[in-house]
mmCIF file with all atom_site columns, C-alpha atoms in Angstrom:
data_model
loop_
_atom_site.group_PDB
_atom_site.id
_atom_site.type_symbol
_atom_site.label_atom_id
_atom_site.label_alt_id
_atom_site.label_comp_id
_atom_site.label_asym_id
_atom_site.label_entity_id
_atom_site.label_seq_id
_atom_site.pdbx_PDB_ins_code
_atom_site.Cartn_x
_atom_site.Cartn_y
_atom_site.Cartn_z
_atom_site.occupancy
_atom_site.B_iso_or_equiv
_atom_site.pdbx_formal_charge
_atom_site.auth_seq_id
_atom_site.auth_comp_id
_atom_site.auth_asym_id
_atom_site.auth_atom_id
_atom_site.pdbx_PDB_model_num
ATOM 1   C CA . MET A 1 1   ? -65.622 1.355  128.205 1.00 52.00 ? 922  MET A CA 1
ATOM 2   C CA . ARG A 1 2   ? -65.545 5.107  128.701 1.00 58.00 ? 923  ARG A CA 1
ATOM 3   C CA . GLU A 1 3   ? -62.271 6.941  129.118 1.00 57.00 ? 924  GLU A CA 1
ATOM 4   C CA . GLY A 1 4   ? -61.720 10.390 130.553 1.00 53.00 ? 925  GLY A CA 1
ATOM 5   C CA . ALA A 1 5   ? -59.929 12.193 133.311 1.00 48.00 ? 926  ALA A CA 1
ATOM 6   C CA . GLN A 1 6   ? -61.632 12.573 136.631 1.00 44.00 ? 927  GLN A CA 1
ATOM 7   C CA . LEU A 1 7   ? -61.548 16.158 137.823 1.00 47.00 ? 928  LEU A CA 1
ATOM 8   C CA . THR A 1 8   ? -61.944 17.096 141.437 1.00 48.00 ? 929  THR A CA 1
ATOM 9   C CA . GLN A 1 9   ? -63.203 20.338 142.882 1.00 49.00 ? 930  GLN A CA 1
ATOM 10  C CA . VAL A 1 10  ? -60.576 22.722 144.183 1.00 48.00 ? 931  VAL A CA 1
ATOM 11  C CA . GLU A 1 11  ? -60.850 23.462 147.890 1.00 53.00 ? 932  GLU A CA 1
ATOM 12  C CA . ALA A 1 12  ? -62.969 26.511 148.671 1.00 54.00 ? 933  ALA A CA 1
ATOM 13  C CA . GLY A 1 13  ? -60.917 29.672 148.365 1.00 58.00 ? 934  GLY A CA 1
ATOM 14  C CA . LYS A 1 14  ? -58.057 28.043 146.452 1.00 71.00 ? 935  LYS A CA 1
ATOM 15  C CA . ARG A 1 15  ? -57.715 29.104 142.820 1.00 77.00 ? 936  ARG A CA 1
ATOM 16  C CA . TYR A 1 16  ? -55.360 28.175 140.041 1.00 78.00 ? 937  TYR A CA 1
ATOM 17  C CA . GLU A 1 17  ? -52.727 30.718 139.039 1.00 82.00 ? 938  GLU A CA 1
ATOM 18  C CA . VAL A 1 18  ? -53.830 30.821 135.390 1.00 79.00 ? 939  VAL A CA 1
ATOM 19  C CA . PHE A 1 19  ? -51.189 33.328 134.334 1.00 82.00 ? 940  PHE A CA 1
ATOM 20  C CA . HIS A 1 20  ? -48.342 30.978 135.328 1.00 83.00 ? 941  HIS A CA 1
ATOM 21  C CA . THR A 1 21  ? -47.017 28.856 132.465 1.00 83.00 ? 942  THR A CA 1
ATOM 22  C CA . ASP A 1 22  ? -47.138 25.631 134.500 1.00 83.00 ? 943  ASP A CA 1
ATOM 23  C CA . CYS A 1 23  ? -50.803 25.972 135.501 1.00 83.00 ? 944  CYS A CA 1
ATOM 24  C CA . PRO A 1 24  ? -52.942 22.956 134.455 1.00 82.00 ? 945  PRO A CA 1
ATOM 25  C CA . ALA A 1 25  ? -55.953 25.239 133.924 1.00 85.00 ? 946  ALA A CA 1
ATOM 26  C CA . ARG A 1 26  ? -53.948 27.146 131.336 1.00 86.00 ? 947  ARG A CA 1
ATOM 27  C CA . ASP A 1 27  ? -53.296 23.927 129.410 1.00 85.00 ? 948  ASP A CA 1
ATOM 28  C CA . MET A 1 28  ? -57.002 23.131 129.423 1.00 88.00 ? 949  MET A CA 1
ATOM 29  C CA . VAL A 1 29  ? -57.883 26.611 128.144 1.00 88.00 ? 950  VAL A CA 1
ATOM 30  C CA . ASP A 1 30  ? -55.318 26.116 125.372 1.00 86.00 ? 951  ASP A CA 1
ATOM 31  C CA . HIS A 1 31  ? -56.979 22.806 124.399 1.00 89.00 ? 952  HIS A CA 1
ATOM 32  C CA . VAL A 1 32  ? -60.499 24.261 124.441 1.00 91.00 ? 953  VAL A CA 1
ATOM 33  C CA . THR A 1 33  ? -59.543 27.349 122.443 1.00 86.00 ? 954  THR A CA 1
ATOM 34  C CA . SER A 1 34  ? -57.283 25.552 119.990 1.00 89.00 ? 955  SER A CA 1
ATOM 35  C CA . ARG A 1 35  ? -58.110 25.759 116.309 1.00 91.00 ? 956  ARG A CA 1
ATOM 36  C CA . TRP A 1 36  ? -60.058 22.478 116.378 1.00 96.00 ? 957  TRP A CA 1
ATOM 37  C CA . GLY A 1 37  ? -60.992 22.196 120.071 1.00 95.00 ? 958  GLY A CA 1
ATOM 38  C CA . ILE A 1 38  ? -63.782 24.745 119.780 1.00 94.00 ? 959  ILE A CA 1
ATOM 39  C CA . TRP A 1 39  ? -65.244 22.981 116.745 1.00 95.00 ? 960  TRP A CA 1
ATOM 40  C CA . VAL A 1 40  ? -65.167 19.583 118.464 1.00 97.00 ? 961  VAL A CA 1
ATOM 41  C CA . LEU A 1 41  ? -67.010 20.948 121.506 1.00 96.00 ? 962  LEU A CA 1
ATOM 42  C CA . ILE A 1 42  ? -69.597 22.709 119.347 1.00 94.00 ? 963  ILE A CA 1
ATOM 43  C CA . SER A 1 43  ? -70.079 19.608 117.160 1.00 94.00 ? 964  SER A CA 1
ATOM 44  C CA . LEU A 1 44  ? -70.719 17.428 120.207 1.00 96.00 ? 965  LEU A CA 1
ATOM 45  C CA . ARG A 1 45  ? -73.201 19.860 121.807 1.00 92.00 ? 966  ARG A CA 1
ATOM 46  C CA . SER A 1 46  ? -76.279 18.144 120.361 1.00 90.00 ? 967  SER A CA 1
ATOM 47  C CA . ASN A 1 47  ? -75.374 14.472 120.353 1.00 94.00 ? 968  ASN A CA 1
ATOM 48  C CA . ASP A 1 48  ? -72.614 11.902 120.643 1.00 97.00 ? 969  ASP A CA 1
ATOM 49  C CA . LEU A 1 49  ? -70.717 11.203 117.436 1.00 97.00 ? 970  LEU A CA 1
ATOM 50  C CA . ARG A 1 50  ? -68.406 8.552  116.078 1.00 96.00 ? 971  ARG A CA 1
ATOM 51  C CA . PHE A 1 51  ? -64.954 9.599  114.886 1.00 95.00 ? 972  PHE A CA 1
ATOM 52  C CA . TYR A 1 52  ? -65.834 9.680  111.186 1.00 94.00 ? 973  TYR A CA 1
ATOM 53  C CA . GLU A 1 53  ? -69.037 11.643 111.907 1.00 96.00 ? 974  GLU A CA 1
ATOM 54  C CA . LEU A 1 54  ? -67.003 14.247 113.791 1.00 96.00 ? 975  LEU A CA 1
ATOM 55  C CA . ARG A 1 55  ? -64.468 14.388 110.960 1.00 95.00 ? 976  ARG A CA 1
ATOM 56  C CA . ASP A 1 56  ? -67.236 14.902 108.411 1.00 96.00 ? 977  ASP A CA 1
ATOM 57  C CA . SER A 1 57  ? -68.982 17.561 110.506 1.00 95.00 ? 978  SER A CA 1
ATOM 58  C CA . ILE A 1 58  ? -65.813 19.668 110.902 1.00 95.00 ? 979  ILE A CA 1
ATOM 59  C CA . GLN A 1 59  ? -64.720 20.503 107.383 1.00 94.00 ? 980  GLN A CA 1
ATOM 60  C CA . GLY A 1 60  ? -60.994 21.051 106.945 1.00 95.00 ? 981  GLY A CA 1
ATOM 61  C CA . VAL A 1 61  ? -59.727 19.024 109.914 1.00 96.00 ? 982  VAL A CA 1
ATOM 62  C CA . SER A 1 62  ? -57.311 16.203 109.170 1.00 96.00 ? 983  SER A CA 1
ATOM 63  C CA . GLU A 1 63  ? -57.709 12.842 110.884 1.00 95.00 ? 984  GLU A CA 1
ATOM 64  C CA . LYS A 1 64  ? -54.383 13.410 112.652 1.00 97.00 ? 985  LYS A CA 1
ATOM 65  C CA . MET A 1 65  ? -55.410 16.806 114.074 1.00 97.00 ? 986  MET A CA 1
ATOM 66  C CA . LEU A 1 66  ? -58.850 15.533 115.067 1.00 97.00 ? 987  LEU A CA 1
ATOM 67  C CA . ALA A 1 67  ? -57.293 12.555 116.874 1.00 97.00 ? 988  ALA A CA 1
ATOM 68  C CA . GLN A 1 68  ? -54.816 14.829 118.706 1.00 97.00 ? 989  GLN A CA 1
ATOM 69  C CA . THR A 1 69  ? -57.553 17.279 119.679 1.00 97.00 ? 990  THR A CA 1
ATOM 70  C CA . LEU A 1 70  ? -59.856 14.522 120.917 1.00 98.00 ? 991  LEU A CA 1
ATOM 71  C CA . ARG A 1 71  ? -57.022 12.927 122.894 1.00 97.00 ? 992  ARG A CA 1
ATOM 72  C CA . ALA A 1 72  ? -56.335 16.224 124.699 1.00 96.00 ? 993  ALA A CA 1
ATOM 73  C CA . LEU A 1 73  ? -60.034 16.909 125.395 1.00 97.00 ? 994  LEU A CA 1
ATOM 74  C CA . VAL A 1 74  ? -60.542 13.360 126.733 1.00 97.00 ? 995  VAL A CA 1
ATOM 75  C CA . GLN A 1 75  ? -57.472 13.718 128.953 1.00 95.00 ? 996  GLN A CA 1
ATOM 76  C CA . ASP A 1 76  ? -58.843 17.033 130.270 1.00 94.00 ? 997  ASP A CA 1
ATOM 77  C CA . GLY A 1 77  ? -62.151 15.369 131.144 1.00 95.00 ? 998  GLY A CA 1
ATOM 78  C CA . LEU A 1 78  ? -64.211 17.505 128.752 1.00 96.00 ? 999  LEU A CA 1
ATOM 79  C CA . VAL A 1 79  ? -65.004 14.696 126.313 1.00 98.00 ? 1000 VAL A CA 1
ATOM 80  C CA . TRP A 1 80  ? -65.595 11.014 126.978 1.00 98.00 ? 1001 TRP A CA 1
ATOM 81  C CA . ARG A 1 81  ? -64.564 8.223  124.614 1.00 97.00 ? 1002 ARG A CA 1
ATOM 82  C CA . GLU A 1 82  ? -66.286 4.867  124.317 1.00 97.00 ? 1003 GLU A CA 1
ATOM 83  C CA . VAL A 1 83  ? -64.836 1.959  122.347 1.00 96.00 ? 1004 VAL A CA 1
ATOM 84  C CA . GLU A 1 84  ? -67.104 -0.874 121.239 1.00 93.00 ? 1005 GLU A CA 1
ATOM 85  C CA . PRO A 1 85  ? -65.132 -4.103 120.859 1.00 91.00 ? 1006 PRO A CA 1
ATOM 86  C CA . THR A 1 86  ? -66.130 -4.835 117.273 1.00 91.00 ? 1007 THR A CA 1
ATOM 87  C CA . THR A 1 87  ? -64.043 -5.377 114.176 1.00 90.00 ? 1008 THR A CA 1
ATOM 88  C CA . PRO A 1 88  ? -63.141 -2.698 113.324 1.00 89.00 ? 1009 PRO A CA 1
ATOM 89  C CA . PRO A 1 89  ? -63.620 -0.991 116.714 1.00 89.00 ? 1010 PRO A CA 1
ATOM 90  C CA . GLN A 1 90  ? -66.348 1.651  116.837 1.00 92.00 ? 1011 GLN A CA 1
ATOM 91  C CA . VAL A 1 91  ? -65.299 4.726  118.813 1.00 95.00 ? 1012 VAL A CA 1
ATOM 92  C CA . THR A 1 92  ? -67.916 7.212  120.003 1.00 97.00 ? 1013 THR A CA 1
ATOM 93  C CA . TYR A 1 93  ? -67.275 10.608 121.604 1.00 98.00 ? 1014 TYR A CA 1
ATOM 94  C CA . GLY A 1 94  ? -69.521 12.824 123.698 1.00 98.00 ? 1015 GLY A CA 1
ATOM 95  C CA . LEU A 1 95  ? -69.370 15.718 126.119 1.00 97.00 ? 1016 LEU A CA 1
ATOM 96  C CA . SER A 1 96  ? -68.902 15.036 129.812 1.00 97.00 ? 1017 SER A CA 1
ATOM 97  C CA . GLY A 1 97  ? -70.891 17.107 132.294 1.00 96.00 ? 1018 GLY A CA 1
ATOM 98  C CA . PHE A 1 98  ? -67.907 19.406 132.660 1.00 95.00 ? 1019 PHE A CA 1
ATOM 99  C CA . GLY A 1 99  ? -67.557 19.542 128.866 1.00 96.00 ? 1020 GLY A CA 1
ATOM 100 C CA . ARG A 1 100 ? -71.188 20.665 128.583 1.00 95.00 ? 1021 ARG A CA 1
ATOM 101 C CA . GLU A 1 101 ? -70.566 23.450 131.102 1.00 95.00 ? 1022 GLU A CA 1
ATOM 102 C CA . VAL A 1 102 ? -67.489 24.626 129.206 1.00 94.00 ? 1023 VAL A CA 1
ATOM 103 C CA . SER A 1 103 ? -69.131 24.378 125.780 1.00 93.00 ? 1024 SER A CA 1
ATOM 104 C CA . GLU A 1 104 ? -72.241 26.395 126.713 1.00 93.00 ? 1025 GLU A CA 1
ATOM 105 C CA . PRO A 1 105 ? -70.538 29.813 126.425 1.00 92.00 ? 1026 PRO A CA 1
ATOM 106 C CA . LEU A 1 106 ? -68.813 28.664 123.219 1.00 90.00 ? 1027 LEU A CA 1
ATOM 107 C CA . THR A 1 107 ? -72.169 27.648 121.767 1.00 89.00 ? 1028 THR A CA 1
ATOM 108 C CA . ASP A 1 108 ? -73.661 30.997 122.819 1.00 91.00 ? 1029 ASP A CA 1
ATOM 109 C CA . LEU A 1 109 ? -70.770 32.807 121.140 1.00 91.00 ? 1030 LEU A CA 1
ATOM 110 C CA . PHE A 1 110 ? -71.166 30.715 117.980 1.00 87.00 ? 1031 PHE A CA 1
ATOM 111 C CA . ASP A 1 111 ? -74.930 31.361 117.900 1.00 89.00 ? 1032 ASP A CA 1
ATOM 112 C CA . ARG A 1 112 ? -74.527 35.110 118.458 1.00 92.00 ? 1033 ARG A CA 1
ATOM 113 C CA . ILE A 1 113 ? -71.960 35.402 115.675 1.00 91.00 ? 1034 ILE A CA 1
ATOM 114 C CA . THR A 1 114 ? -74.020 33.425 113.158 1.00 89.00 ? 1035 THR A CA 1
ATOM 115 C CA . GLN A 1 115 ? -77.186 35.380 114.014 1.00 91.00 ? 1036 GLN A CA 1
ATOM 116 C CA . ARG A 1 116 ? -75.441 38.749 113.547 1.00 91.00 ? 1037 ARG A CA 1
ATOM 117 C CA . LEU A 1 117 ? -73.791 37.987 110.238 1.00 87.00 ? 1038 LEU A CA 1
ATOM 118 C CA . PRO A 1 118 ? -75.516 39.468 107.208 1.00 87.00 ? 1039 PRO A CA 1
ATOM 119 C CA . PRO A 1 119 ? -77.473 36.959 105.107 1.00 83.00 ? 1040 PRO A CA 1
ATOM 120 C CA . ARG A 1 120 ? -75.464 35.143 102.470 1.00 79.00 ? 1041 ARG A CA 1
ATOM 121 C CA . SER A 1 121 ? -76.025 36.502 98.995  1.00 75.00 ? 1042 SER A CA 1
ATOM 122 C CA . GLN A 1 122 ? -77.337 34.022 96.474  1.00 67.00 ? 1043 GLN A CA 1
ATOM 123 C CA . ALA A 1 123 ? -74.944 33.692 93.534  1.00 59.00 ? 1044 ALA A CA 1
#
C-alpha cells in the first residue's frame, strides 16, 4: 500500500504567497531544503530504497531524523512509501512524479558542485 499526499494543480493565474509564514508552499520548500531532505531526494533519484538502505546511503543521519524527514516528504507528496505486510514489515521509499520534478534541479546542483571540485589528493 502506497502512502502520499495527493496534490492538485492551482487554478490558472492563482499563485501561492510564498513569503507569508502560513503558506503551504513555504513549508514544502523548508522540507525539501532541510539538512536531510536534499540528501533523501538525491539518494532516491536513481532507484527506490528500503529504510535501512537510505540510512546507509546518507552517512551521518540518525534513524530518528531520517524517519522525520521521510514522514514530511511523504506528507508533501514528494516521496511515496510502500509497506509490505511481512514480519518485520519491509518499507520501501521512492520519488513520486512531483518528487522527480523537484529533485531534478537538486541533482543538477549536486552534479555541478561535484564536477567543479578539485580532485581529491591521495594521502
